[in-house]
Coordinates of C-alpha atoms in Angstrom, one line a residue:
M18 CA 107.1 44.3 178.0
G19 CA 104.0 42.1 178.6
D20 CA 105.6 40.4 181.6
N21 CA 102.3 40.2 183.5
L22 CA 100.2 38.9 180.6
V23 CA 98.9 35.3 181.0
Y24 CA 97.8 33.1 178.1
A25 CA 96.5 29.5 177.7
V26 CA 97.6 27.2 174.9
R27 CA 95.6 24.0 174.0
S28 CA 97.1 21.5 171.7
S29 CA 97.2 17.7 170.9
Q30 CA 99.9 17.4 173.6
G31 CA 97.7 18.9 176.4
F32 CA 97.4 22.5 177.6
Y33 CA 99.3 25.0 179.7
L34 CA 99.1 28.5 181.1
K35 CA 102.1 30.8 181.0
R36 CA 103.0 34.3 182.3
G37 CA 105.2 36.4 180.2
L38 CA 105.8 36.6 176.5
G39 CA 109.6 36.1 176.2
T40 CA 111.9 33.1 176.6
D41 CA 111.8 33.6 180.4
A42 CA 108.0 33.0 180.5
V43 CA 106.9 31.2 183.7
T44 CA 104.5 28.2 183.5
V45 CA 101.5 28.7 185.8
F46 CA 99.7 25.4 185.1
E47 CA 100.5 22.5 182.8
Q48 CA 98.8 19.2 181.9
N49 CA 100.7 17.2 179.3
N50 CA 99.0 14.2 177.8
S51 CA 98.9 13.2 174.1
S52 CA 96.2 10.6 174.6
K53 CA 92.9 11.4 172.9
E54 CA 91.0 9.9 175.9
V55 CA 92.2 12.7 178.2
A56 CA 92.6 15.5 175.6
C57 CA 91.4 19.0 176.7
N58 CA 88.3 19.8 174.6
V59 CA 87.4 23.2 176.1
F60 CA 88.7 25.8 178.5
A61 CA 87.4 29.2 179.6
Y62 CA 88.4 32.1 181.9
S63 CA 86.1 33.8 184.3
N64 CA 85.2 37.4 183.3
N65 CA 87.6 38.9 185.9
G66 CA 90.4 36.5 185.0
Q67 CA 90.8 35.0 188.4
L68 CA 89.4 31.5 187.6
F69 CA 90.2 29.0 184.9
A70 CA 87.9 26.1 183.9
Y71 CA 88.5 23.1 181.6
C72 CA 87.4 19.6 180.7
D73 CA 89.8 16.8 179.8
N74 CA 87.3 14.1 179.0
Q75 CA 87.6 12.9 182.6
V76 CA 86.4 15.7 184.8
T77 CA 85.3 19.3 184.5
R78 CA 87.5 21.4 186.9
V79 CA 87.7 25.0 188.0
F80 CA 90.7 26.5 189.9
E81 CA 92.2 29.8 190.9
I82 CA 95.0 30.9 188.6
A83 CA 97.0 32.7 191.2
T84 CA 97.0 29.9 193.8
N85 CA 96.0 26.8 191.9
K86 CA 93.4 26.3 194.5
E87 CA 90.6 24.0 193.3
V88 CA 87.2 25.6 193.4
L89 CA 85.0 23.0 191.7
C90 CA 85.6 19.5 190.3
L91 CA 82.7 17.7 188.6
E92 CA 82.3 14.2 187.2
L93 CA 81.3 15.5 183.8
K94 CA 83.3 13.9 181.0
R95 CA 81.3 15.1 178.0
T96 CA 81.5 18.9 178.6
R97 CA 81.9 20.8 175.4
K98 CA 81.0 24.4 176.4
I99 CA 81.7 26.3 179.5
L100 CA 80.2 29.7 180.5
F101 CA 80.7 32.0 183.5
S102 CA 77.9 34.4 184.5
P103 CA 78.8 38.1 184.2
K104 CA 79.8 38.5 187.8
D105 CA 81.4 35.0 188.0
N106 CA 79.0 33.8 190.7
F107 CA 77.8 30.8 188.6
L108 CA 79.2 28.3 186.1
L109 CA 77.2 26.7 183.3
T110 CA 78.3 23.6 181.4
F111 CA 76.9 22.2 178.2
E112 CA 77.0 18.6 177.0
P113 CA 75.9 17.2 173.6
W114 CA 72.1 16.6 173.7
A115 CA 71.1 12.9 173.8
I116 CA 67.9 11.0 174.1
Y117 CA 67.9 7.7 176.0
G118 CA 65.6 4.7 175.5
A119 CA 64.5 2.6 172.5
K120 CA 63.3 4.6 169.5
T121 CA 60.0 2.8 169.6
S122 CA 59.6 3.2 173.3
E123 CA 57.2 5.7 174.7
N124 CA 59.5 6.2 177.7
Q125 CA 62.1 8.0 175.6
K126 CA 63.2 11.2 177.4
P127 CA 66.0 13.7 176.8
E128 CA 68.7 13.9 179.4
P129 CA 69.2 17.5 180.7
N130 CA 72.5 18.7 179.2
V131 CA 72.9 22.2 180.7
R132 CA 73.9 22.4 184.4
V133 CA 74.3 25.5 186.6
Y134 CA 76.6 25.5 189.6
S135 CA 77.3 28.1 192.3
L136 CA 81.0 28.9 192.5
A137 CA 80.7 30.2 196.1
D138 CA 79.8 26.8 197.6
G139 CA 80.1 24.4 194.6
K140 CA 76.4 23.4 194.8
H141 CA 74.3 22.4 191.9
V142 CA 71.6 25.1 191.3
S143 CA 69.6 24.1 188.2
T144 CA 69.4 21.9 185.1
F145 CA 67.7 22.3 181.8
S146 CA 67.8 20.9 178.2
A147 CA 69.2 22.7 175.2
P148 CA 69.0 20.6 171.9
K149 CA 71.0 23.0 169.8
E150 CA 74.7 23.8 170.5
S151 CA 74.5 27.0 168.5
S152 CA 71.8 28.5 170.8
W153 CA 72.3 26.8 174.2
E154 CA 73.8 29.8 176.1
P155 CA 71.4 31.8 178.3
Q156 CA 71.8 35.5 178.1
F157 CA 72.3 37.6 181.2
S158 CA 72.0 41.2 182.3
D159 CA 75.3 42.7 183.6
D160 CA 74.1 42.6 187.2
E161 CA 73.0 38.9 186.9
T162 CA 69.5 39.8 188.1
L163 CA 68.0 38.7 184.8
A164 CA 68.6 35.6 182.6
A165 CA 66.9 34.7 179.3
R166 CA 66.7 31.7 177.0
M167 CA 64.7 30.8 173.9
V168 CA 62.6 27.6 173.6
G169 CA 60.9 27.4 170.2
S170 CA 59.6 30.8 169.5
E171 CA 59.2 31.7 173.1
I172 CA 61.7 33.7 175.2
F173 CA 61.7 32.9 179.0
F174 CA 63.0 35.3 181.6
Y175 CA 64.3 34.1 184.9
T176 CA 65.6 35.7 188.1
N177 CA 68.1 34.5 190.7
M178 CA 69.5 31.9 188.3
S179 CA 66.5 29.6 188.9
F180 CA 65.7 28.0 185.5
E181 CA 63.0 25.8 187.0
R182 CA 60.2 28.4 186.5
Y183 CA 60.2 31.5 184.5
D184 CA 59.0 34.9 185.7
H185 CA 58.1 36.5 182.3
K186 CA 57.5 35.1 178.8
L187 CA 57.7 36.9 175.5
V188 CA 56.1 35.1 172.5
E189 CA 57.1 36.1 168.9
K190 CA 55.6 33.8 166.3
G191 CA 58.3 32.4 164.1
A192 CA 61.2 33.9 166.1
T193 CA 64.6 32.1 165.7
S194 CA 67.0 34.2 167.7
F195 CA 67.2 37.1 170.2
A196 CA 69.8 39.4 171.8
L197 CA 69.5 40.9 175.3
S198 CA 71.0 44.4 175.7
P199 CA 74.1 45.0 177.9
G200 CA 74.4 48.0 180.3
S201 CA 72.3 49.2 183.1
A202 CA 68.6 48.8 183.5
P203 CA 66.1 49.1 181.9
N204 CA 67.2 46.3 179.5
H205 CA 65.8 45.6 176.0
V206 CA 65.6 42.5 174.0
A207 CA 65.8 42.3 170.2
V208 CA 63.9 39.4 168.5
Y209 CA 64.5 38.3 165.0
V210 CA 61.8 36.7 162.8
P211 CA 62.9 35.5 159.3
A212 CA 60.9 36.2 156.1
V213 CA 58.1 33.7 155.4
S214 CA 56.4 33.7 152.0
S215 CA 55.3 37.2 151.3
N216 CA 55.8 38.4 154.8
P217 CA 59.1 40.3 155.3
A218 CA 61.6 39.5 158.0
R219 CA 61.7 41.8 161.1
V220 CA 63.6 42.7 164.2
R221 CA 61.4 44.0 167.0
V222 CA 62.9 45.6 170.1
H223 CA 61.0 45.2 173.4
K224 CA 61.6 46.8 176.8
V225 CA 62.0 44.0 179.3
S226 CA 59.0 44.3 181.7
A227 CA 55.8 42.4 182.3
S228 CA 54.1 43.9 179.3
F229 CA 57.1 44.0 176.9
P230 CA 56.3 47.2 175.0
V231 CA 57.8 47.7 171.6
V232 CA 60.3 50.5 171.4
A233 CA 61.6 50.0 167.8
N234 CA 60.9 47.8 164.8
R235 CA 62.6 47.1 161.5
T236 CA 61.3 45.1 158.5
F237 CA 63.3 43.9 155.5
Y238 CA 63.3 41.3 152.8
K239 CA 66.0 38.8 151.5
S240 CA 66.8 37.4 154.9
D241 CA 67.1 33.8 156.1
K242 CA 69.1 34.7 159.2
A243 CA 70.4 37.7 161.0
V244 CA 73.1 38.6 163.5
V245 CA 72.1 41.3 166.0
T246 CA 74.9 43.1 167.8
W247 CA 74.4 45.6 170.6
N248 CA 76.9 48.3 171.4
Q249 CA 78.4 48.3 174.9
R250 CA 76.1 51.0 176.1
G251 CA 73.0 49.1 175.1
N252 CA 71.4 52.0 173.3
A253 CA 72.0 51.0 169.6
L254 CA 72.2 47.8 167.7
L255 CA 73.4 46.5 164.2
I256 CA 71.4 44.0 162.2
L257 CA 73.4 42.0 159.7
A258 CA 70.7 40.2 157.6
S259 CA 71.7 37.6 155.1
V260 CA 70.3 35.1 152.6
D261 CA 72.4 32.0 151.7
V262 CA 71.6 32.0 148.0
D263 CA 72.2 35.0 145.7
K264 CA 69.7 34.6 143.0
T265 CA 71.7 36.9 140.7
N266 CA 74.7 34.4 141.0
Q267 CA 77.1 37.3 141.6
S268 CA 78.3 36.2 145.0
Y269 CA 79.3 32.9 146.5
Y270 CA 78.5 34.4 150.0
G271 CA 74.8 35.1 149.2
E272 CA 73.4 38.5 149.9
Q273 CA 73.8 40.7 152.9
S274 CA 72.3 43.9 154.2
L275 CA 73.1 46.0 157.2
F276 CA 70.6 48.0 159.4
L277 CA 71.1 50.3 162.4
I278 CA 68.5 50.9 165.2
N279 CA 68.8 53.6 167.7
I280 CA 66.9 52.8 170.9
Q281 CA 66.7 56.3 172.3
S282 CA 65.0 57.8 169.2
G283 CA 63.4 54.6 167.9
D284 CA 64.8 55.3 164.4
S285 CA 66.1 52.6 162.1
V286 CA 68.2 53.2 159.0
I287 CA 69.9 51.2 156.2
V288 CA 73.6 51.6 156.6
P289 CA 74.9 53.1 153.3
L290 CA 77.5 51.0 151.6
E291 CA 79.5 52.5 148.7
K292 CA 80.4 49.2 147.1
Q293 CA 78.3 46.1 146.2
G294 CA 79.2 42.7 147.5
P295 CA 79.2 40.6 150.7
I296 CA 79.6 42.1 154.1
Y297 CA 82.4 40.4 155.9
A298 CA 82.3 42.1 159.3
A299 CA 80.4 44.8 161.1
K300 CA 81.7 45.5 164.6
W301 CA 81.2 48.2 167.3
N302 CA 84.0 50.2 168.8
P303 CA 84.2 49.5 172.5
N304 CA 83.4 53.1 173.2
G305 CA 79.9 52.4 171.7
R306 CA 79.9 55.6 169.6
E307 CA 81.0 54.3 166.2
F308 CA 81.3 51.1 164.3
A309 CA 83.3 49.7 161.3
V310 CA 82.1 47.7 158.3
C311 CA 84.2 45.6 155.9
Y312 CA 82.3 44.9 152.7
G313 CA 82.3 44.6 148.9
Y314 CA 83.7 42.3 146.3
M315 CA 87.5 41.9 146.5
P316 CA 89.4 44.1 147.0
A317 CA 87.1 45.0 149.9
K318 CA 86.4 48.4 151.4
V319 CA 86.3 49.5 155.1
T320 CA 84.1 52.4 156.3
F321 CA 83.6 53.8 159.8
Y322 CA 80.3 55.2 160.8
N323 CA 79.0 57.2 163.8
Q324 CA 76.1 56.1 166.0
K325 CA 73.6 57.6 163.5
G326 CA 74.9 55.5 160.6
V327 CA 76.6 58.5 158.9
P328 CA 80.0 57.6 157.3
I329 CA 82.9 59.5 159.0
F330 CA 86.0 57.8 157.4
D331 CA 86.8 55.1 154.9
L332 CA 89.9 53.3 153.7
L333 CA 91.1 52.5 150.2
E334 CA 90.2 49.1 148.8
G335 CA 92.4 46.1 149.7
P336 CA 92.6 42.3 150.4
R337 CA 90.8 42.2 153.8
N338 CA 87.8 40.5 155.4
D339 CA 87.8 41.3 159.1
V340 CA 88.0 44.1 161.7
F341 CA 89.3 43.9 165.3
Y342 CA 89.3 46.7 167.9
N343 CA 91.5 46.6 170.9
A344 CA 90.1 46.8 174.5
F345 CA 90.2 50.6 174.5
G346 CA 89.0 51.2 170.9
N347 CA 92.0 53.5 170.1
I348 CA 93.6 51.0 167.7
V349 CA 91.8 49.0 165.0
L350 CA 93.2 46.1 163.0
I351 CA 92.0 45.8 159.4
C352 CA 93.1 42.4 158.1
G353 CA 92.7 39.6 155.6
F354 CA 92.6 36.1 157.2
G355 CA 91.2 32.7 156.3
N356 CA 91.0 32.3 152.6
I357 CA 93.2 35.4 152.1
S358 CA 96.4 33.5 152.7
K359 CA 98.7 36.6 152.4
G360 CA 97.5 37.7 155.9
K361 CA 98.0 41.5 155.5
M362 CA 97.4 43.4 158.7
E363 CA 96.9 47.1 158.9
F364 CA 96.9 48.9 162.3
W365 CA 95.1 52.2 162.4
D366 CA 95.0 55.0 165.0
V367 CA 91.2 55.4 165.4
E368 CA 91.2 58.9 166.8
N369 CA 93.7 60.5 164.4
K370 CA 92.5 58.4 161.4
K371 CA 96.2 57.4 160.6
E372 CA 97.8 54.1 159.8
I373 CA 100.4 53.0 162.3
I374 CA 102.0 50.1 160.6
S375 CA 101.3 47.4 158.0
I376 CA 102.7 43.8 158.2
E377 CA 102.0 40.4 156.7
V378 CA 101.5 37.2 158.6
P379 CA 100.5 34.5 156.2
N380 CA 98.2 31.6 157.0
T381 CA 96.8 33.2 160.2
T382 CA 93.6 31.5 161.4
L383 CA 93.2 32.9 164.9
F384 CA 93.8 36.5 166.2
D385 CA 93.3 37.9 169.7
W386 CA 94.1 41.2 171.3
A387 CA 95.7 41.1 174.8
P388 CA 93.8 42.9 177.6
D389 CA 96.4 45.7 177.7
G390 CA 95.4 46.7 174.2
Q391 CA 99.1 46.8 173.0
H392 CA 99.9 43.2 172.4
F393 CA 98.3 40.5 170.3
V394 CA 98.7 36.9 169.2
T395 CA 98.4 35.4 165.8
C396 CA 98.0 31.6 165.3
T397 CA 98.0 29.0 162.6
T398 CA 95.7 26.3 164.1
A399 CA 94.3 22.9 163.3
P400 CA 92.0 21.7 161.8
R401 CA 91.9 24.8 159.6
L402 CA 95.6 24.2 158.7
R403 CA 97.4 21.0 159.8
I404 CA 100.9 22.2 158.8
D405 CA 103.1 24.9 160.1
N406 CA 101.1 25.2 163.3
C407 CA 102.5 28.0 165.5
Y408 CA 101.6 31.0 167.6
R409 CA 103.4 34.4 167.7
F410 CA 103.3 37.3 170.1
W411 CA 103.4 40.9 168.7
H412 CA 103.4 44.5 169.7
Y413 CA 101.1 46.9 167.9
T414 CA 104.1 48.6 166.3
G415 CA 104.5 45.4 164.2
R416 CA 107.5 44.0 166.1
M417 CA 107.4 40.2 166.8
L418 CA 108.3 39.3 170.4
A419 CA 108.3 35.5 170.4
E420 CA 107.1 32.5 168.4
T421 CA 106.5 28.9 169.1
H422 CA 106.2 26.2 166.4
F423 CA 104.6 22.7 166.6
D424 CA 106.1 19.7 164.9
S425 CA 103.5 18.9 162.3
P426 CA 101.8 16.5 161.8
K427 CA 102.7 14.9 165.1
E428 CA 101.7 18.0 167.1
E429 CA 98.7 20.2 166.4
L430 CA 97.9 23.6 167.9
W431 CA 94.2 24.1 168.6
E432 CA 93.7 27.3 170.5
V433 CA 95.5 30.2 172.3
R434 CA 93.6 32.7 174.5
W435 CA 94.6 35.6 176.7
R436 CA 93.6 35.8 180.4
P437 CA 91.3 38.7 181.0
M438 CA 93.0 41.2 183.4
M439 CA 91.8 44.4 185.0
G440 CA 93.9 47.5 185.8
Y441 CA 95.1 48.5 182.3
N442 CA 94.4 52.1 181.2
K443 CA 94.2 53.7 177.8
F444 CA 97.6 54.6 176.4
A445 CA 99.0 57.1 174.0
I446 CA 99.9 55.7 170.6
K447 CA 103.6 56.4 169.7
E448 CA 104.8 57.8 166.5
L449 CA 106.9 55.1 164.8
T450 CA 110.5 56.0 163.9
K451 CA 112.4 54.6 161.0
T452 CA 114.0 52.1 163.3
D453 CA 110.6 50.9 164.6
K454 CA 109.4 50.4 161.0
M455 CA 112.6 48.4 160.2
A456 CA 111.9 46.1 163.1
A457 CA 108.3 45.3 162.0
G458 CA 107.2 42.1 160.3
L459 CA 108.1 38.5 160.2
P460 CA 111.8 37.5 160.1
I461 CA 113.0 36.4 156.7
K462 CA 114.4 33.0 157.4
K463 CA 116.5 31.1 154.9
K464 CA 118.8 28.1 155.1
D465 CA 121.9 30.2 154.6
A466 CA 122.2 31.9 158.0
S467 CA 125.5 33.5 157.1
H468 CA 123.8 36.1 154.8
P469 CA 123.2 39.4 156.5
L470 CA 119.6 39.7 155.2
N471 CA 118.5 36.3 156.6
N472 CA 116.5 36.1 159.8
V473 CA 115.9 39.9 160.0
P474 CA 112.5 41.6 160.1
A475 CA 110.7 42.1 156.8
G476 CA 110.5 45.8 157.5
A477 CA 114.3 46.0 157.4
V478 CA 114.4 45.0 153.7
R479 CA 111.4 46.8 152.5
Q480 CA 111.9 49.2 149.6
A481 CA 111.0 52.7 150.6
G482 CA 110.7 53.9 147.0
A483 CA 108.1 53.1 144.4
Y484 CA 108.5 50.3 141.9
I485 CA 110.9 51.0 139.0
P486 CA 110.3 49.1 135.7
P487 CA 113.2 47.0 134.4
H488 CA 113.7 49.2 131.4
L489 CA 114.4 52.2 133.6
R490 CA 117.1 50.5 135.7
K491 CA 119.9 50.7 133.0
P492 CA 123.2 52.3 134.1
L493 CA 123.9 55.8 133.0
G494 CA 127.4 54.9 131.7
G495 CA 125.9 53.3 128.6
G496 CA 125.5 49.6 127.8
G497 CA 128.1 47.5 126.2
S498 CA 131.2 49.2 127.6
A499 CA 134.1 46.7 128.0
G500 CA 135.6 48.2 131.1
P501 CA 133.8 48.9 134.4
P502 CA 132.9 52.6 134.5
T503 CA 133.6 54.6 137.7
A504 CA 130.8 55.0 140.3
V505 CA 128.9 58.2 140.2
P506 CA 127.1 59.6 143.2
V507 CA 123.3 59.8 142.7
A508 CA 121.6 63.1 143.7
P509 CA 118.1 63.0 145.2
T510 CA 115.2 63.8 142.8
N511 CA 112.7 66.5 143.8
G512 CA 113.9 66.5 147.4
N513 CA 113.2 62.8 147.8
Q514 CA 115.8 61.3 150.1
N515 CA 114.4 57.7 149.8
Q516 CA 116.8 56.5 147.1
R517 CA 117.2 52.8 146.1
P518 CA 120.3 51.2 147.6
P519 CA 123.3 50.8 145.3
Q520 CA 123.0 48.0 142.8
R521 CA 125.7 46.0 141.0
F522 CA 125.8 45.4 137.3
N523 CA 128.2 43.5 135.1
A524 CA 130.0 45.0 132.1
N525 CA 127.0 44.3 129.8
G526 CA 124.6 46.2 132.0
N527 CA 123.0 43.1 133.6
G528 CA 122.6 42.5 137.3
N529 CA 124.7 40.4 139.6
G530 CA 128.0 41.9 138.4
N531 CA 130.9 42.4 140.7
A532 CA 131.9 45.9 139.7
P533 CA 129.9 48.9 141.1
Q534 CA 127.9 50.7 138.4
P535 CA 126.0 54.0 138.4
F536 CA 122.3 53.6 138.1
R537 CA 119.4 55.8 137.1
P538 CA 117.9 57.8 140.0
Q539 CA 114.4 57.0 141.1
Q540 CA 111.6 58.6 139.2
S541 CA 109.5 61.3 140.9
E542 CA 105.7 61.0 141.0
Q543 CA 105.4 63.7 138.3
D544 CA 107.7 61.9 136.0
R545 CA 105.8 58.7 136.4
K546 CA 102.5 60.4 135.6
L547 CA 104.0 62.1 132.5
F548 CA 105.3 58.7 131.3
Q549 CA 101.9 57.0 131.7
L550 CA 100.1 59.9 129.9
K551 CA 102.5 59.8 126.9
K552 CA 102.1 56.0 126.7
K553 CA 98.3 56.4 126.5
V554 CA 98.6 59.0 123.8
E555 CA 100.7 56.6 121.7
E556 CA 98.1 53.9 122.3
I557 CA 95.4 56.2 121.0
K558 CA 97.3 56.9 117.8
V559 CA 97.4 53.1 117.2
L560 CA 93.7 52.8 117.9
K561 CA 92.9 55.7 115.4
Q562 CA 94.9 53.9 112.7
K563 CA 92.8 50.7 113.3
V564 CA 89.6 52.8 112.9
A565 CA 91.0 54.2 109.7
N566 CA 91.6 50.6 108.5
G567 CA 88.0 49.7 109.3
D568 CA 88.7 47.5 112.3
H569 CA 86.0 47.1 115.0
L570 CA 87.0 48.5 118.5
Q571 CA 85.7 47.6 121.9
P572 CA 83.7 50.2 123.9
N573 CA 86.6 50.8 126.3
Q574 CA 88.9 51.5 123.4
L575 CA 86.5 54.0 122.0
D576 CA 86.3 55.7 125.4
K577 CA 90.0 56.0 125.4
I578 CA 90.0 57.8 122.1
K579 CA 87.5 60.3 123.4
R580 CA 89.9 61.2 126.2
E581 CA 92.8 62.1 124.0
E582 CA 92.4 65.9 124.4
E583 CA 92.3 65.4 128.2
Y584 CA 95.5 63.4 128.2
I585 CA 97.3 66.0 126.0
A586 CA 96.2 68.8 128.3
D587 CA 97.5 66.9 131.3
I588 CA 100.8 66.4 129.5
A589 CA 101.1 70.1 128.9
K590 CA 100.5 70.9 132.6
L591 CA 103.0 68.4 133.8
S592 CA 105.6 69.6 131.2
I593 CA 105.7 73.2 132.5

């Protein structure tokens, strides 16, 4: 399972590429060196997965993964970013921007820090300057016939990878970012202009041509920056607008709002959110027909929308802050990473709107789906966390396949990435059996390896039933009996076969005894509701007595008194 998958690992000890996920994985390429002078700062795969590029503070090198044949070797020591063009015909490298010459000298000039090379013959094609690392990357059409980059508030469009002279120029006063649509021609470009004074922010969509006609426009307030995300078809886009400071002081994350623009109709709508709070993630399904949004104060909510912005499905609230679709869009991961240290991961069948499995992987800082859509990797990396650095390979059923730990603080894990691979097809999602669910989750590791519950998956020791309060766990034989009573078989309640495993009590009715004791059967859902309703009625009686004594009650306590008749009616229904 996953024998053909290739992945790259970058750490303080060097980097390597391996094929296979098990203990018999084969090393494809390796460069071990713990010296900071030759540490690998960056690596990248080509889009078809055939080439691998890296910089080790000595050279920037590109080679074929299958044969280790060197394609390009450049004397570039300061490379920090590497980019392949969509069809892998060109390689772009970025170095930190620097200005040479004395500060008082008029001869100061910036050194060009972005270089373009042809991978067919290794020749240098073009060079230009990009002061900001966050916006250095040119954007390309899928067929590489068009390239675009922003300089100030002007967007230049180039053809044939020649950045010496532009073919067309689009000027949007005050523009700070843009996004070129994917897909086939005609292409569109969305330009964002932040709010200034009383003028609202806007995103204007132009058709790429000599005249740049406007096909859609959206204005909004409360926006310092915006992230524009196109779907894969290039006919719709999401605008996640945000302001860093929430003037109401309700959110540490500022304020966010989400908008949807449909290019075909030119309509723009506000995406309806059922809960207030920050928007953690808004991502398109790879099929381009729907998207998912994770939003709201914790516990957060996740809602799925169609291409018109209409909600089609939502999940219950929970500790989550991100969404990840696999390559085929038939499985989506809803998770809580980063500052949510519990690391809960919920895998959902997108088409059937059904949860597949839920596991917990604490302290996860990096997640990545494999190209086959069935496997994934979770990592704990530095500098986010400098202890317990490791990476683990998993199957979407929640079963862990392998894990590798790094000796902290001597060794640090920095990055793990899958090699892009073609040839995989959409698969049918299997229905998990009880055995599959028991094999899911992290192994429970303890020092005492002799115990049968140590080093087994978390799913094998999960309790299938609901939580039972301590006062309902007393043995049926009565407390305080001197001799150990005989064991009594427990019959299932209301057809529920998921009974708690046998427990041991001592003669006083306390746990950890050696003699087997009978225990109370698990409560049904109806019994639990009845118990809770009776408890509320008793609390109302106490509140009424306080009112009679002249005590002051809180508004929520007065509301509870008003619902007494409702509780009594529900008790009568459940008691039938």
